[in-house]
Amino acid sequence: MQLTLDAVTHQVGAATWLYELGIAPQPGAVTVLLGATQAGKTTLMRVMAGLDTPTRGRVLVDGQDVTGRPVRERNVAMVYQQFINYPSMTVFDNIASPLKLRREGGVEQRVRELAARLHIEPFLDRYPAALSGGQQQRVALARALAKAAPLMLLDEPLVNLDYKLREELREELTQLFASSDSTVIYATTEPGEALLLGGYTAVMDAGELLQYGPTAEVFHAPKSLRVARAFSDPPMNLIAADAASIGVQLRAGPGLQIPLPAAASKALTIGVRASALRVAARPGDVALAGTVELAEISGSDTFVHVATPVGELVAQLTGVHFFELGAPVTLYLAPAQAYVFDADGALLVAPARNRH
């Protein structure tokens, strides 16, 4: 199924919730809507589903204009942040309901297969009220998958689950989506979730669609500072700089030998992902000396915040490291791992990707 949004705008009263945008998600693949809260992700999904009618523009399905056609007349499956199940039905019947509506055969086998994939097989005879929040959300996901709709919309479906369960379900969903023919639209605020799900990513901010394309390409080559900020967790380190004969001169630090386009503006911003900063030098690295302001361990990584002459920098170090507050530390950066943005925030230079 080819879904196309053509010059869509959505206003509520005097407020614009979606500025004019066009997007045609890749059929049969996952498209992640990535952006902070109030970026416009839910509004866009409601327009896609037919829950809201755009103020201007058209919604097309396989070339047919379905703008204004209500959701009940469209073959769409939806899963929200807050799980929605039929309280008077058992888990089995909740999952089976779309299969029975289509009068399909092999209902029991398909229900048990989905329940096993989502680890809810032991609860098939229970009612939703007897389940935990995480278990109920998995029931809602299973029912949506059972519907096998050509368009599946998931609005931050894992946000209310605990960390461990989110990690497990992300892996399960990636496999389930890969074996599905549905076009999946998945909204999230988490860049890591977009990278795990793969497919395609549409970056949104304040009602605008900033960039759409294969997830790896959008991550490695954000077209603007706004995209880079949205697609970095922890936030990308930003350093004021100027164009210089050597390439780039940090305003409060050393120069970086980075070839710039001939038309590069004088005022620049250097972007450095936290994972690109190290505490051990390599040949060609630039040293940024500072003092430790905060160090925290998260999972298998250590995040250290360092006050330097170019501003506070955050380094993401693999493994567990211990730092004393106020202690001197030097961070090292390879110039080849730096992004360069012009005075308007447009990308000038991105690190070369290792595709092997």
Tab-separated table of C-alpha atoms in Angstrom:
chain	number	residue	atom	x	y	z
A	1	MET	CA	0.000	0.000	0.000
A	2	GLN	CA	1.334	3.430	-0.963
A	3	LEU	CA	0.318	6.165	1.462
A	4	THR	CA	1.006	9.720	0.270
A	5	LEU	CA	0.482	13.002	2.065
A	6	ASP	CA	0.418	15.849	-0.436
A	7	ALA	CA	1.022	19.409	0.854
A	8	VAL	CA	-0.808	18.654	4.106
A	9	THR	CA	-1.417	21.403	6.680
A	10	HIS	CA	-3.393	21.026	9.890
A	11	GLN	CA	-4.686	23.868	12.049
A	12	VAL	CA	-6.699	23.837	15.256
A	13	GLY	CA	-8.263	27.245	15.745
A	14	ALA	CA	-5.537	29.829	15.197
A	15	ALA	CA	-2.747	27.343	16.020
A	16	THR	CA	-0.881	25.479	13.284
A	17	TRP	CA	-0.138	21.933	14.380
A	18	LEU	CA	1.292	20.742	11.069
A	19	TYR	CA	2.999	23.042	8.618
A	20	GLU	CA	2.755	22.167	4.939
A	21	LEU	CA	4.464	18.837	4.397
A	22	GLY	CA	4.624	16.018	1.936
A	23	ILE	CA	5.689	12.457	2.621
A	24	ALA	CA	5.219	9.097	0.920
A	25	PRO	CA	6.383	6.407	3.387
A	26	GLN	CA	8.101	3.406	1.823
A	27	PRO	CA	5.429	0.706	1.271
A	28	GLY	CA	5.811	-2.464	3.326
A	29	ALA	CA	8.530	-0.943	5.506
A	30	VAL	CA	8.851	0.774	8.888
A	31	THR	CA	8.897	4.568	8.962
A	32	VAL	CA	9.780	6.061	12.337
A	33	LEU	CA	8.375	9.488	13.178
A	34	LEU	CA	11.109	10.886	15.420
A	35	GLY	CA	10.756	14.070	17.433
A	36	ALA	CA	10.277	15.569	20.870
A	37	THR	CA	6.909	15.830	22.581
A	38	GLN	CA	4.630	18.214	20.633
A	39	ALA	CA	6.696	17.817	17.462
A	40	GLY	CA	3.508	16.920	15.572
A	41	LYS	CA	3.910	13.138	15.410
A	42	THR	CA	0.505	12.213	16.842
A	43	THR	CA	-1.274	14.838	14.741
A	44	LEU	CA	0.387	13.494	11.602
A	45	MET	CA	-0.624	9.927	12.470
A	46	ARG	CA	-4.224	10.995	13.103
A	47	VAL	CA	-4.316	12.596	9.654
A	48	MET	CA	-2.834	9.439	8.136
A	49	ALA	CA	-5.486	7.302	9.843
A	50	GLY	CA	-8.459	9.506	8.977
A	51	LEU	CA	-9.146	10.511	12.580
A	52	ASP	CA	-8.466	14.135	11.605
A	53	THR	CA	-9.015	15.877	8.271
A	54	PRO	CA	-6.191	18.163	7.132
A	55	THR	CA	-6.973	21.858	6.836
A	56	ARG	CA	-5.295	21.877	3.439
A	57	GLY	CA	-3.713	19.205	1.271
A	58	ARG	CA	-4.627	15.639	0.380
A	59	VAL	CA	-4.184	12.112	1.739
A	60	LEU	CA	-3.823	9.488	-0.980
A	61	VAL	CA	-3.869	5.693	-0.747
A	62	ASP	CA	-2.570	3.961	-3.886
A	63	GLY	CA	-3.274	7.161	-5.779
A	64	GLN	CA	-6.890	7.459	-4.588
A	65	ASP	CA	-7.849	10.585	-2.644
A	66	VAL	CA	-9.151	9.483	0.777
A	67	THR	CA	-8.996	12.929	2.416
A	68	GLY	CA	-11.881	13.213	4.837
A	69	ARG	CA	-12.774	9.533	4.642
A	70	PRO	CA	-13.300	8.433	8.289
A	71	VAL	CA	-11.100	5.839	9.949
A	72	ARG	CA	-13.904	3.257	10.102
A	73	GLU	CA	-13.874	3.169	6.303
A	74	ARG	CA	-10.131	2.547	6.142
A	75	ASN	CA	-8.208	-0.638	6.832
A	76	VAL	CA	-5.927	0.693	9.569
A	77	ALA	CA	-4.550	-0.833	12.777
A	78	MET	CA	-3.549	1.490	15.615
A	79	VAL	CA	-1.735	1.105	18.935
A	80	TYR	CA	-1.513	4.021	21.364
A	81	GLN	CA	0.655	4.876	24.379
A	82	GLN	CA	-2.256	3.853	26.577
A	83	PHE	CA	-3.197	0.255	25.848
A	84	ILE	CA	-6.775	-0.266	24.636
A	85	ASN	CA	-8.335	-3.738	24.957
A	86	TYR	CA	-11.866	-5.098	25.176
A	87	PRO	CA	-12.356	-5.576	28.955
A	88	SER	CA	-15.172	-8.133	28.612
A	89	MET	CA	-13.127	-10.417	26.353
A	90	THR	CA	-10.349	-12.807	27.320
A	91	VAL	CA	-6.869	-12.162	25.980
A	92	PHE	CA	-7.435	-14.912	23.410
A	93	ASP	CA	-10.636	-13.291	22.151
A	94	ASN	CA	-9.050	-9.825	22.111
A	95	ILE	CA	-6.331	-11.055	19.773
A	96	ALA	CA	-8.728	-13.205	17.756
A	97	SER	CA	-11.323	-10.455	17.218
A	98	PRO	CA	-9.955	-9.067	13.916
A	99	LEU	CA	-9.420	-12.620	12.595
A	100	LYS	CA	-12.996	-13.593	13.420
A	101	LEU	CA	-14.344	-10.410	11.815
A	102	ARG	CA	-12.616	-11.446	8.588
A	103	ARG	CA	-13.893	-15.012	9.097
A	104	GLU	CA	-10.419	-16.413	8.661
A	105	GLY	CA	-9.471	-20.007	9.288
A	106	GLY	CA	-6.705	-21.152	11.610
A	107	VAL	CA	-7.614	-18.571	14.232
A	108	GLU	CA	-6.320	-20.529	17.206
A	109	GLN	CA	-2.958	-21.239	15.589
A	110	ARG	CA	-2.447	-17.589	14.605
A	111	VAL	CA	-3.452	-16.295	18.056
A	112	ARG	CA	-1.124	-18.697	19.839
A	113	GLU	CA	1.692	-17.845	17.445
A	114	LEU	CA	1.376	-14.109	18.116
A	115	ALA	CA	0.940	-14.682	21.858
A	116	ALA	CA	4.117	-16.757	21.931
A	117	ARG	CA	6.083	-14.089	20.036
A	118	LEU	CA	4.952	-11.438	22.515
A	119	HIS	CA	5.329	-13.662	25.598
A	120	ILE	CA	1.659	-13.577	26.641
A	121	GLU	CA	0.722	-17.191	25.879
A	122	PRO	CA	0.198	-18.049	29.583
A	123	PHE	CA	-2.461	-15.311	29.861
A	124	LEU	CA	-4.770	-16.247	26.980
A	125	ASP	CA	-7.614	-17.321	29.305
A	126	ARG	CA	-7.400	-14.217	31.501
A	127	TYR	CA	-9.202	-10.891	31.167
A	128	PRO	CA	-7.201	-7.685	30.556
A	129	ALA	CA	-7.936	-6.331	34.064
A	130	ALA	CA	-5.968	-9.252	35.531
A	131	LEU	CA	-2.812	-8.292	33.591
A	132	SER	CA	-0.045	-5.815	34.258
A	133	GLY	CA	0.266	-2.702	32.118
A	134	GLY	CA	3.079	-4.245	30.085
A	135	GLN	CA	1.091	-7.417	29.476
A	136	GLN	CA	-1.965	-5.416	28.399
A	137	GLN	CA	0.108	-3.406	25.940
A	138	ARG	CA	1.419	-6.646	24.435
A	139	VAL	CA	-2.185	-7.808	23.998
A	140	ALA	CA	-2.972	-4.575	22.131
A	141	LEU	CA	0.106	-5.077	19.940
A	142	ALA	CA	-0.863	-8.687	19.210
A	143	ARG	CA	-4.397	-7.658	18.199
A	144	ALA	CA	-3.022	-4.970	15.863
A	145	LEU	CA	-0.646	-7.475	14.283
A	146	ALA	CA	-3.485	-10.007	13.924
A	147	LYS	CA	-5.494	-7.454	11.964
A	148	ALA	CA	-2.763	-7.507	9.298
A	149	ALA	CA	-3.926	-4.110	8.050
A	150	PRO	CA	-1.968	-2.607	5.150
A	151	LEU	CA	-1.319	0.448	7.349
A	152	MET	CA	-0.266	0.036	10.982
A	153	LEU	CA	0.159	3.109	13.178
A	154	LEU	CA	1.943	2.854	16.538
A	155	ASP	CA	2.060	5.997	18.669
A	156	GLU	CA	4.883	5.541	21.197
A	157	PRO	CA	3.542	2.084	22.109
A	158	LEU	CA	6.380	1.250	24.516
A	159	VAL	CA	6.727	4.573	26.349
A	160	ASN	CA	4.808	3.479	29.460
A	161	LEU	CA	6.651	0.178	29.876
A	162	ASP	CA	9.675	-0.445	32.066
A	163	TYR	CA	13.162	-0.283	30.539
A	164	LYS	CA	13.816	-4.020	30.369
A	165	LEU	CA	10.457	-4.769	28.767
A	166	ARG	CA	10.926	-1.971	26.236
A	167	GLU	CA	14.255	-3.473	25.182
A	168	GLU	CA	12.721	-6.931	24.770
A	169	LEU	CA	9.714	-5.696	22.815
A	170	ARG	CA	11.806	-3.528	20.492
A	171	GLU	CA	13.682	-6.611	19.363
A	172	GLU	CA	10.460	-8.590	18.990
A	173	LEU	CA	8.762	-5.817	17.026
A	174	THR	CA	11.713	-5.455	14.665
A	175	GLN	CA	11.380	-9.148	13.771
A	176	LEU	CA	7.578	-9.003	13.559
A	177	PHE	CA	7.634	-5.955	11.276
A	178	ALA	CA	10.235	-7.609	9.057
A	179	SER	CA	7.898	-10.564	8.484
A	180	SER	CA	4.879	-8.313	7.803
A	181	ASP	CA	3.699	-6.759	4.532
A	182	SER	CA	2.173	-3.779	6.339
A	183	THR	CA	3.395	-0.214	6.002
A	184	VAL	CA	4.293	0.613	9.607
A	185	ILE	CA	4.390	4.160	11.008
A	186	TYR	CA	6.017	4.197	14.458
A	187	ALA	CA	6.234	7.384	16.543
A	188	THR	CA	8.934	7.813	19.181
A	189	THR	CA	10.905	10.490	21.016
A	190	GLU	CA	13.962	8.215	21.318
A	191	PRO	CA	16.722	8.295	18.666
A	192	GLY	CA	17.986	4.916	19.874
A	193	GLU	CA	14.610	3.364	19.133
A	194	ALA	CA	14.689	4.715	15.582
A	195	LEU	CA	18.144	3.217	15.048
A	196	LEU	CA	17.068	-0.166	16.432
A	197	LEU	CA	13.949	-0.326	14.271
A	198	GLY	CA	15.874	0.705	11.154
A	199	GLY	CA	13.884	1.195	7.994
A	200	TYR	CA	13.158	4.859	7.343
A	201	THR	CA	12.988	7.871	9.630
A	202	ALA	CA	11.053	11.128	9.343
A	203	VAL	CA	12.411	13.759	11.737
A	204	MET	CA	9.825	16.235	13.010
A	205	ASP	CA	10.072	19.401	15.075
A	206	ALA	CA	7.367	21.923	16.039
A	207	GLY	CA	4.962	20.696	13.360
A	208	GLU	CA	7.521	20.627	10.556
A	209	LEU	CA	8.888	17.619	8.693
A	210	LEU	CA	12.629	18.305	8.626
A	211	GLN	CA	14.031	15.258	6.831
A	212	TYR	CA	12.889	11.853	5.589
A	213	GLY	CA	14.959	8.967	4.295
A	214	PRO	CA	16.639	5.668	5.220
A	215	THR	CA	17.333	5.780	8.949
A	216	ALA	CA	21.103	5.285	8.661
A	217	GLU	CA	21.388	8.080	6.090
A	218	VAL	CA	19.373	10.545	8.171
A	219	PHE	CA	21.421	9.705	11.272
A	220	HIS	CA	24.825	9.972	9.594
A	221	ALA	CA	23.978	12.956	7.369
A	222	PRO	CA	21.441	15.186	9.173
A	223	LYS	CA	20.690	18.004	6.752
A	224	SER	CA	20.534	20.644	9.488
A	225	LEU	CA	21.320	21.399	13.102
A	226	ARG	CA	17.636	20.881	13.958
A	227	VAL	CA	17.767	17.341	12.587
A	228	ALA	CA	21.066	16.625	14.333
A	229	ARG	CA	19.637	17.779	17.663
A	230	ALA	CA	16.549	15.613	17.248
A	231	PHE	CA	18.564	12.570	16.221
A	232	SER	CA	21.173	12.578	19.005
A	233	ASP	CA	20.898	11.105	22.484
A	234	PRO	CA	22.649	12.440	24.475
A	235	PRO	CA	22.383	15.769	22.625
A	236	MET	CA	25.071	16.519	20.073
A	237	ASN	CA	27.884	18.706	21.437
A	238	LEU	CA	27.828	22.074	19.642
A	239	ILE	CA	30.933	24.280	19.480
A	240	ALA	CA	31.187	27.799	18.011
A	241	ALA	CA	33.828	28.086	15.290
A	242	ASP	CA	34.955	30.136	12.304
A	243	ALA	CA	36.231	29.259	8.860
A	244	ALA	CA	40.030	29.516	8.748
A	245	SER	CA	42.925	28.725	6.411
A	246	ILE	CA	43.421	25.333	8.081
A	247	GLY	CA	39.725	24.567	7.798
A	248	VAL	CA	37.983	25.347	11.092
A	249	GLN	CA	39.123	27.394	14.078
A	250	LEU	CA	37.260	26.828	17.338
A	251	ARG	CA	36.570	30.233	18.864
A	252	ALA	CA	37.864	29.185	22.281
A	253	GLY	CA	40.130	26.313	21.315
A	254	PRO	CA	42.345	24.674	18.711
A	255	GLY	CA	41.906	24.487	14.957
A	256	LEU	CA	40.598	21.434	13.102
A	257	GLN	CA	41.900	20.474	9.688
A	258	ILE	CA	38.567	19.925	7.978
A	259	PRO	CA	38.232	20.752	4.258
A	260	LEU	CA	35.342	23.199	3.800
A	261	PRO	CA	33.259	23.992	0.712
A	262	ALA	CA	34.441	27.143	-1.079
A	263	ALA	CA	31.182	28.951	-0.289
A	264	ALA	CA	31.278	28.178	3.430
A	265	SER	CA	30.149	31.027	5.660
A	266	LYS	CA	32.636	32.440	8.156
A	267	ALA	CA	30.537	31.668	11.237
A	268	LEU	CA	30.261	27.926	11.782
A	269	THR	CA	29.035	25.421	14.341
A	270	ILE	CA	30.917	22.193	14.955
A	271	GLY	CA	28.779	19.224	15.977
A	272	VAL	CA	30.324	16.299	17.826
A	273	ARG	CA	28.357	13.248	18.916
A	274	ALA	CA	29.068	12.158	22.487
A	275	SER	CA	30.265	8.767	21.247
A	276	ALA	CA	32.969	10.468	19.134
A	277	LEU	CA	34.784	11.895	22.179
A	278	ARG	CA	37.409	9.738	23.924
A	279	VAL	CA	39.706	9.939	26.929
A	280	ALA	CA	42.552	8.114	25.164
A	281	ALA	CA	44.405	9.867	22.345
A	282	ARG	CA	44.871	8.519	18.839
A	283	PRO	CA	47.145	9.888	16.112
A	284	GLY	CA	45.731	13.090	14.634
A	285	ASP	CA	43.341	13.762	17.527
A	286	VAL	CA	42.638	17.251	18.848
A	287	ALA	CA	42.903	17.615	22.640
A	288	LEU	CA	40.232	19.452	24.644
A	289	ALA	CA	41.307	19.835	28.273
A	290	GLY	CA	38.793	20.419	31.034
A	291	THR	CA	37.446	19.351	34.421
A	292	VAL	CA	34.819	16.770	35.323
A	293	GLU	CA	31.434	18.248	36.246
A	294	LEU	CA	29.400	15.023	36.314
A	295	ALA	CA	29.931	11.333	35.603
A	296	GLU	CA	27.130	8.788	35.436
A	297	ILE	CA	26.909	5.136	34.459
A	298	SER	CA	23.979	4.068	32.284
A	299	GLY	CA	23.807	0.438	31.245
A	300	SER	CA	27.187	-0.506	29.802
A	301	ASP	CA	28.262	3.105	29.104
A	302	THR	CA	29.643	5.990	31.135
A	303	PHE	CA	28.599	9.563	30.400
A	304	VAL	CA	31.049	12.200	31.574
A	305	HIS	CA	30.272	15.928	31.470
A	306	VAL	CA	33.405	18.052	31.111
A	307	ALA	CA	33.770	21.837	31.424
A	308	THR	CA	36.192	23.005	28.711
A	309	PRO	CA	37.132	26.370	27.191
A	310	VAL	CA	34.796	25.615	24.269
A	311	GLY	CA	31.864	24.895	26.613
A	312	GLU	CA	30.492	21.866	28.439
A	313	LEU	CA	31.016	18.665	26.479
A	314	VAL	CA	29.449	15.256	27.084
A	315	ALA	CA	31.420	12.130	26.214
A	316	GLN	CA	29.838	8.680	25.971
A	317	LEU	CA	32.456	6.096	26.894
A	318	THR	CA	31.994	2.380	26.417
A	319	GLY	CA	32.313	0.444	29.655
A	320	VAL	CA	32.388	1.555	33.282
A	321	HIS	CA	34.740	4.442	34.085
A	322	PHE	CA	35.197	6.328	37.332
A	323	PHE	CA	35.928	10.082	37.521
A	324	GLU	CA	36.233	12.379	40.508
A	325	LEU	CA	34.216	15.590	40.344
A	326	GLY	CA	36.499	18.553	39.619
A	327	ALA	CA	39.319	16.312	38.422
A	328	PRO	CA	41.211	17.346	35.278
A	329	VAL	CA	40.473	15.295	32.181
A	330	THR	CA	41.313	15.658	28.511
A	331	LEU	CA	38.870	14.670	25.799
A	332	TYR	CA	40.120	13.744	22.357
A	333	LEU	CA	38.394	14.260	19.040
A	334	ALA	CA	39.305	13.083	15.569
A	335	PRO	CA	38.540	15.967	13.160
A	336	ALA	CA	37.168	13.409	10.693
A	337	GLN	CA	34.351	12.668	13.163
A	338	ALA	CA	33.137	16.268	13.378
A	339	TYR	CA	30.079	17.738	11.654
A	340	VAL	CA	30.208	21.281	10.318
A	341	PHE	CA	27.095	23.473	10.010
A	342	ASP	CA	26.924	26.928	8.433
A	343	ALA	CA	25.552	30.106	9.987
A	344	ASP	CA	21.996	29.105	9.008
A	345	GLY	CA	22.357	25.624	10.518
A	346	ALA	CA	22.647	23.784	7.188
A	347	LEU	CA	25.035	20.822	7.021
A	348	LEU	CA	28.320	21.560	5.247
A	349	VAL	CA	30.462	18.557	6.187
A	350	ALA	CA	29.582	15.151	7.642
A	351	PRO	CA	31.975	12.406	8.764
A	352	ALA	CA	32.672	9.796	6.104
A	353	ARG	CA	30.738	6.606	6.762
A	354	ASN	CA	32.451	3.269	7.149
A	355	ARG	CA	30.115	0.993	5.195
A	356	HIS	CA	32.018	-2.221	5.922
